[in-house]
Coordinates of C-alpha atoms in Angstrom, one line a residue:
Chain A
X1 CA 94.9 36.1 66.8
X2 CA 98.4 35.5 67.0
X3 CA 98.6 31.2 68.3
X4 CA 102.4 30.8 68.2
X5 CA 105.3 32.6 70.5
X6 CA 108.4 33.9 69.2
X7 CA 111.6 33.9 70.5
X8 CA 114.5 36.1 68.3
X9 CA 117.5 36.0 70.4
X10 CA 116.9 34.0 73.2
X11 CA 114.3 36.2 74.2
X12 CA 110.7 34.7 74.1
X13 CA 107.8 36.6 73.5
X14 CA 104.5 35.2 74.5
X15 CA 102.0 35.0 72.0
X16 CA 99.0 36.8 71.8
X17 CA 97.3 33.7 72.6
X18 CA 98.8 33.7 75.9
X19 CA 98.7 36.8 76.9
X20 CA 95.0 37.0 76.6
X21 CA 95.2 33.7 78.6
X22 CA 97.1 35.4 81.6
X23 CA 95.1 38.7 81.3
X24 CA 92.7 37.0 82.7
X25 CA 94.3 35.6 84.9
X26 CA 95.7 38.3 87.5
X27 CA 93.9 38.7 90.4
X28 CA 92.2 41.4 92.1
X29 CA 95.6 42.5 93.8
X30 CA 96.7 42.6 90.0
X31 CA 93.8 44.7 88.9
X32 CA 94.5 47.1 91.5
X33 CA 98.6 47.9 91.6
X34 CA 97.8 48.1 87.7
X35 CA 94.8 50.7 88.1
X36 CA 96.9 52.3 90.9
X37 CA 99.7 52.8 88.5
X38 CA 98.3 53.6 86.0
X39 CA 96.4 56.5 88.1
X40 CA 99.6 57.7 89.8
X41 CA 100.6 58.3 85.8
X42 CA 97.6 59.6 84.3
X43 CA 97.8 62.9 87.6
X44 CA 97.1 65.7 85.6
X45 CA 97.9 64.7 82.2
X46 CA 96.4 66.4 79.9
X47 CA 93.4 65.0 78.2
X48 CA 94.3 61.6 79.4
X49 CA 91.9 59.4 82.3
X50 CA 94.0 56.4 83.7
X51 CA 91.6 53.9 81.8
X52 CA 92.5 55.5 78.9
X53 CA 96.0 54.8 79.8
X54 CA 95.4 51.2 81.1
X55 CA 93.3 50.7 77.8
X56 CA 95.6 51.6 75.3
X57 CA 98.2 49.6 76.9
X58 CA 95.8 46.1 77.1
X59 CA 95.1 47.1 73.3
X60 CA 98.7 47.1 72.4
X61 CA 99.9 44.4 73.9
X62 CA 96.3 42.1 72.5
X63 CA 96.7 43.2 69.2
X64 CA 100.4 42.8 69.1
X65 CA 101.8 46.2 68.8
X66 CA 103.7 45.4 71.7
X67 CA 105.3 42.2 72.9
X68 CA 105.4 41.3 76.0
X69 CA 108.9 39.4 76.7
X70 CA 107.7 35.6 78.7
X71 CA 110.1 36.4 81.2
X72 CA 108.8 39.7 82.8
X73 CA 106.1 39.4 85.1
X74 CA 102.9 40.7 82.9
X75 CA 101.8 43.5 85.5
X76 CA 105.1 44.8 85.0
X77 CA 105.2 44.5 81.4
X78 CA 102.1 46.7 81.5
X79 CA 103.4 49.0 83.7
X80 CA 106.5 49.5 81.5
X81 CA 104.1 50.4 78.8
X82 CA 102.0 52.4 80.6
X83 CA 104.4 54.2 81.7
X84 CA 106.0 55.0 78.0
X85 CA 102.0 56.0 76.9
X86 CA 102.4 58.7 79.8
X87 CA 105.5 59.8 78.6
X88 CA 104.3 60.0 75.0
X89 CA 101.8 62.3 76.1
X90 CA 103.4 64.4 77.9
X91 CA 106.2 64.8 75.1
X92 CA 103.0 65.5 72.6
X93 CA 101.7 68.1 75.5
X94 CA 105.3 70.0 75.5
X95 CA 105.7 70.0 72.0
X96 CA 103.0 71.5 71.3
X97 CA 103.1 74.2 74.4
X98 CA 106.5 75.2 73.2
X99 CA 105.1 75.3 69.4
X100 CA 101.9 77.2 69.9
X101 CA 103.2 80.2 71.2
X102 CA 105.9 80.9 69.0
X103 CA 105.2 84.3 68.0
X104 CA 105.6 84.8 64.3
X105 CA 109.3 84.8 63.1
X106 CA 111.1 84.1 59.6
X107 CA 112.3 80.5 61.8
X108 CA 108.6 79.9 62.4
X109 CA 108.8 77.3 59.8
X110 CA 112.5 75.5 60.5
X111 CA 111.2 72.3 62.2
X112 CA 114.4 72.1 63.8
X113 CA 113.2 75.2 66.1
X114 CA 109.8 73.5 66.5
X115 CA 111.1 70.2 69.0
X116 CA 110.2 70.0 72.0
X117 CA 112.6 71.0 75.1
X118 CA 113.5 68.2 76.6
X119 CA 113.0 69.3 79.7
X120 CA 110.1 68.5 82.1
X121 CA 108.6 72.1 81.6
X122 CA 107.3 74.0 84.5
X123 CA 104.0 72.5 84.5
X124 CA 104.8 68.3 84.7
X125 CA 107.5 70.2 87.5
X126 CA 104.1 71.5 89.3
X127 CA 102.4 68.2 89.3
X128 CA 105.4 66.2 90.4
X129 CA 105.8 69.0 93.4
X130 CA 101.7 68.1 94.0
X131 CA 102.4 65.1 94.1
X132 CA 105.0 64.8 96.6
X133 CA 103.3 66.9 98.8
X134 CA 99.9 64.3 98.4
X135 CA 102.5 61.8 98.9
X136 CA 104.2 63.2 102.4
X137 CA 100.9 64.6 103.9
X138 CA 100.1 60.2 104.0
X139 CA 103.0 59.9 105.9
X140 CA 103.0 63.3 108.5
X141 CA 105.3 63.0 111.9
X142 CA 107.1 59.8 110.2
X143 CA 110.8 61.8 109.4
X144 CA 112.3 59.0 108.1
X145 CA 110.0 58.0 105.4
X146 CA 109.3 61.6 104.5
X147 CA 113.5 62.1 104.0
X148 CA 113.3 59.1 101.8
X149 CA 110.9 60.4 99.9
X150 CA 112.0 63.5 99.8
X151 CA 115.7 61.7 98.8
X152 CA 114.6 59.7 95.9
X153 CA 112.9 63.1 94.1
X154 CA 115.8 64.0 94.1
X155 CA 116.9 60.9 91.9
X156 CA 119.0 59.6 94.8
X157 CA 119.7 56.0 95.0
X158 CA 118.6 53.4 98.2
X159 CA 121.8 53.5 99.3
X160 CA 122.9 57.7 98.7
X161 CA 119.4 58.1 100.1
X162 CA 119.8 56.0 103.3
X163 CA 123.6 57.6 103.8
X164 CA 122.1 61.2 103.4
X165 CA 119.9 60.8 106.3
X166 CA 122.4 59.2 108.5
X167 CA 120.4 55.9 109.2
X168 CA 121.4 51.9 109.5
X169 CA 120.4 49.7 106.8
X170 CA 117.6 48.0 109.2
X171 CA 116.4 51.7 110.3
X172 CA 116.1 52.6 106.2
X173 CA 114.2 48.9 105.3
X174 CA 112.2 49.5 108.3
X175 CA 110.9 52.8 106.8
X176 CA 111.0 51.7 103.2
X177 CA 108.5 48.5 104.7
X178 CA 106.6 51.7 106.0
X179 CA 106.6 54.2 103.0
X180 CA 105.6 50.3 100.8
X181 CA 102.5 49.8 103.5
X182 CA 101.3 53.7 103.6
X183 CA 101.2 53.8 99.7
X184 CA 99.4 50.6 99.3
X185 CA 97.3 51.2 101.4
X186 CA 96.8 55.2 101.0
X187 CA 96.7 55.7 98.1
X188 CA 95.8 59.5 98.0
X189 CA 92.6 60.2 97.2
X190 CA 93.0 63.1 95.3
X191 CA 94.8 61.1 92.5
X192 CA 91.5 60.1 91.8
X193 CA 90.5 61.3 88.3
Chain B
X1 CA 113.6 68.7 93.2
X2 CA 112.1 68.5 90.1
X3 CA 114.7 70.4 87.8
X4 CA 115.3 67.5 85.7
X5 CA 113.4 65.1 83.9
X6 CA 115.0 62.3 85.8
X7 CA 114.0 63.5 89.5
X8 CA 110.6 63.8 88.4
X9 CA 110.9 59.8 86.6
X10 CA 113.1 58.8 89.6
X11 CA 110.5 59.9 92.1
X12 CA 107.2 58.2 90.0
X13 CA 109.2 54.8 89.5
X14 CA 110.2 54.4 93.2
X15 CA 106.1 55.5 94.3
X16 CA 104.9 52.5 91.6
X17 CA 108.3 50.1 92.5
X18 CA 106.4 50.4 96.3
X19 CA 102.8 49.9 94.6
X20 CA 104.5 46.7 92.7
X21 CA 105.8 45.3 95.8
X22 CA 103.4 45.8 97.8
X23 CA 101.3 42.8 99.8
X24 CA 97.8 41.9 98.0
X25 CA 95.8 42.3 101.1
X26 CA 97.9 45.6 101.8
X27 CA 97.3 47.0 98.2
X28 CA 93.3 45.6 98.0
X29 CA 92.5 47.7 101.5
X30 CA 93.5 50.9 99.7
X31 CA 90.5 53.3 99.5
X32 CA 88.9 52.9 96.3
X33 CA 90.7 50.1 96.0
X34 CA 88.1 46.7 95.1
X35 CA 86.5 50.0 93.1
X36 CA 89.9 50.4 90.4
X37 CA 90.3 46.8 90.8
X38 CA 86.6 46.0 89.1
X39 CA 87.1 48.8 87.5
X40 CA 89.9 47.4 85.4
X41 CA 88.5 43.7 85.0
X42 CA 85.5 45.6 83.5
X43 CA 87.7 47.1 81.1
X44 CA 90.3 43.7 80.9
X45 CA 86.6 42.0 79.9
X46 CA 85.7 44.6 77.5
X47 CA 88.6 43.7 75.1
X48 CA 88.9 39.8 76.2
X49 CA 85.4 39.1 75.1
X50 CA 86.2 39.2 71.3
X51 CA 89.8 37.1 72.2
X52 CA 87.5 34.1 73.8
X53 CA 84.5 34.1 71.4
X54 CA 85.5 30.1 71.0
X55 CA 85.0 29.4 74.4
X56 CA 85.1 25.5 74.6
X57 CA 81.4 24.2 75.1
X58 CA 80.7 22.6 78.3
X59 CA 81.6 19.0 79.6
X60 CA 78.2 18.4 79.6
X61 CA 78.1 19.4 75.8
X62 CA 80.7 17.9 74.6
X63 CA 79.1 14.8 76.2
X64 CA 75.8 14.8 74.1
X65 CA 75.0 12.6 72.0
X66 CA 74.4 13.4 68.2
X67 CA 71.7 12.4 66.3
X68 CA 73.6 8.9 64.9
X69 CA 74.0 9.0 69.0
X70 CA 78.0 9.4 68.6
X71 CA 79.4 11.3 71.3
X72 CA 81.1 14.3 70.0
X73 CA 84.2 14.2 72.2
X74 CA 85.0 10.7 70.1
X75 CA 86.0 12.9 67.8
X76 CA 88.4 14.9 67.6
X77 CA 89.2 17.0 63.9
X78 CA 92.0 14.8 62.3
X79 CA 94.1 18.0 62.1
X80 CA 93.8 18.5 65.9
X81 CA 94.5 14.6 66.5
X82 CA 97.8 15.5 64.4
X83 CA 98.5 18.2 65.9
X84 CA 98.2 16.9 69.4
X85 CA 100.7 13.9 67.7
X86 CA 103.2 16.2 66.7
X87 CA 103.4 17.9 70.2
X88 CA 104.0 14.8 72.0
X89 CA 106.7 13.8 69.8
X90 CA 108.3 16.7 68.7
X91 CA 109.8 19.5 72.2
X92 CA 110.3 21.8 68.8
X93 CA 106.6 21.8 68.2
X94 CA 105.7 22.4 71.7
X95 CA 108.2 25.1 71.5
X96 CA 106.2 27.2 68.6
X97 CA 102.6 26.2 69.9
X98 CA 101.1 24.9 74.0
X99 CA 98.6 22.2 74.3
X100 CA 96.7 24.4 75.7
X101 CA 96.1 26.7 72.9
X102 CA 95.7 24.3 70.7
X103 CA 92.2 22.9 72.5
X104 CA 90.8 26.7 71.4
X105 CA 92.2 26.8 68.6
X106 CA 89.7 26.9 64.9
X107 CA 90.5 25.1 62.2
X108 CA 92.1 27.8 60.5
X109 CA 94.8 28.6 63.1
X110 CA 95.1 24.6 62.9
X111 CA 95.8 25.0 59.5
X112 CA 98.2 27.2 60.4
X113 CA 100.0 25.6 62.9
X114 CA 99.5 22.7 60.8
X115 CA 101.7 25.0 58.2
X116 CA 104.4 26.3 60.4
X117 CA 104.9 22.5 61.9
X118 CA 105.3 21.6 58.3
X119 CA 107.5 24.2 56.5
X120 CA 110.2 23.3 59.9
X121 CA 110.2 19.3 59.2
X122 CA 107.5 18.1 61.6
X123 CA 105.7 17.3 59.0
X124 CA 105.6 15.1 56.1
X125 CA 103.5 16.9 53.3
X126 CA 101.4 14.0 52.7
X127 CA 100.3 13.9 57.0
X128 CA 98.4 17.3 56.6
X129 CA 96.2 16.3 53.8

């Protein structure tokens, strides 16, 4: 186990021993947050469960292959690792989906033609739409929160979302609190694998 | 709504951020939250167990006297004493390793730390002998 912390260009990275101690000190609420984030990212992820994602993230941290910058909270860092692992699975999946159905042509061996389409692909689009619908269901009857969700799904920033909904900053913040509370307390059960 | 990669990502990031910012009370009140928390704890325990297989003996074990009537805690290894001394004296050494970590280190890990301290000029080469 690496025991020493490393500093690079004013960025301090925790040692593996420090990471292990920090992991052991996570609270039940932090563990639930990590689990929820992994469930969100693993939603309909082909061949991978949320526990696989988390397990691999922890393994990468403890093996030292992903270094944890000490300035970043551990839970946030693990969320980023889970996110990148899930993206990698989607990327590989879309690559295989693009490559596999190609009819045999004279260009078949050209590696340039085998690069995956950077767009999310119809499968992931469906997953995203399904996810949004599940979350929208939690806020049945709350037009502000549903509008916020739709705006975020369009890629709008908070400020843009507030403007497009035509509500005041206070109304927007109140809606955001309801959104936060609702997601945490009524996390869509259908997401669980 | 989801015809660009960044829109899917934006929505997921929003949901994640709300989960991260939620209060402890709210996140633990969700359906199956306690079970999720326990399953994550089990994953962690499985991976952490090998890392902590040198857990320090309990205090009552440390205080037990050996056959010659000496208490074990009166004789910390010379290497550990040396590392402790340098840690007290040098902020540079404290950037290298923390006192809490030293308490968990094996003899081999102490050797590694002493070697690094020596390479930084925090120790004379004779000190580690």
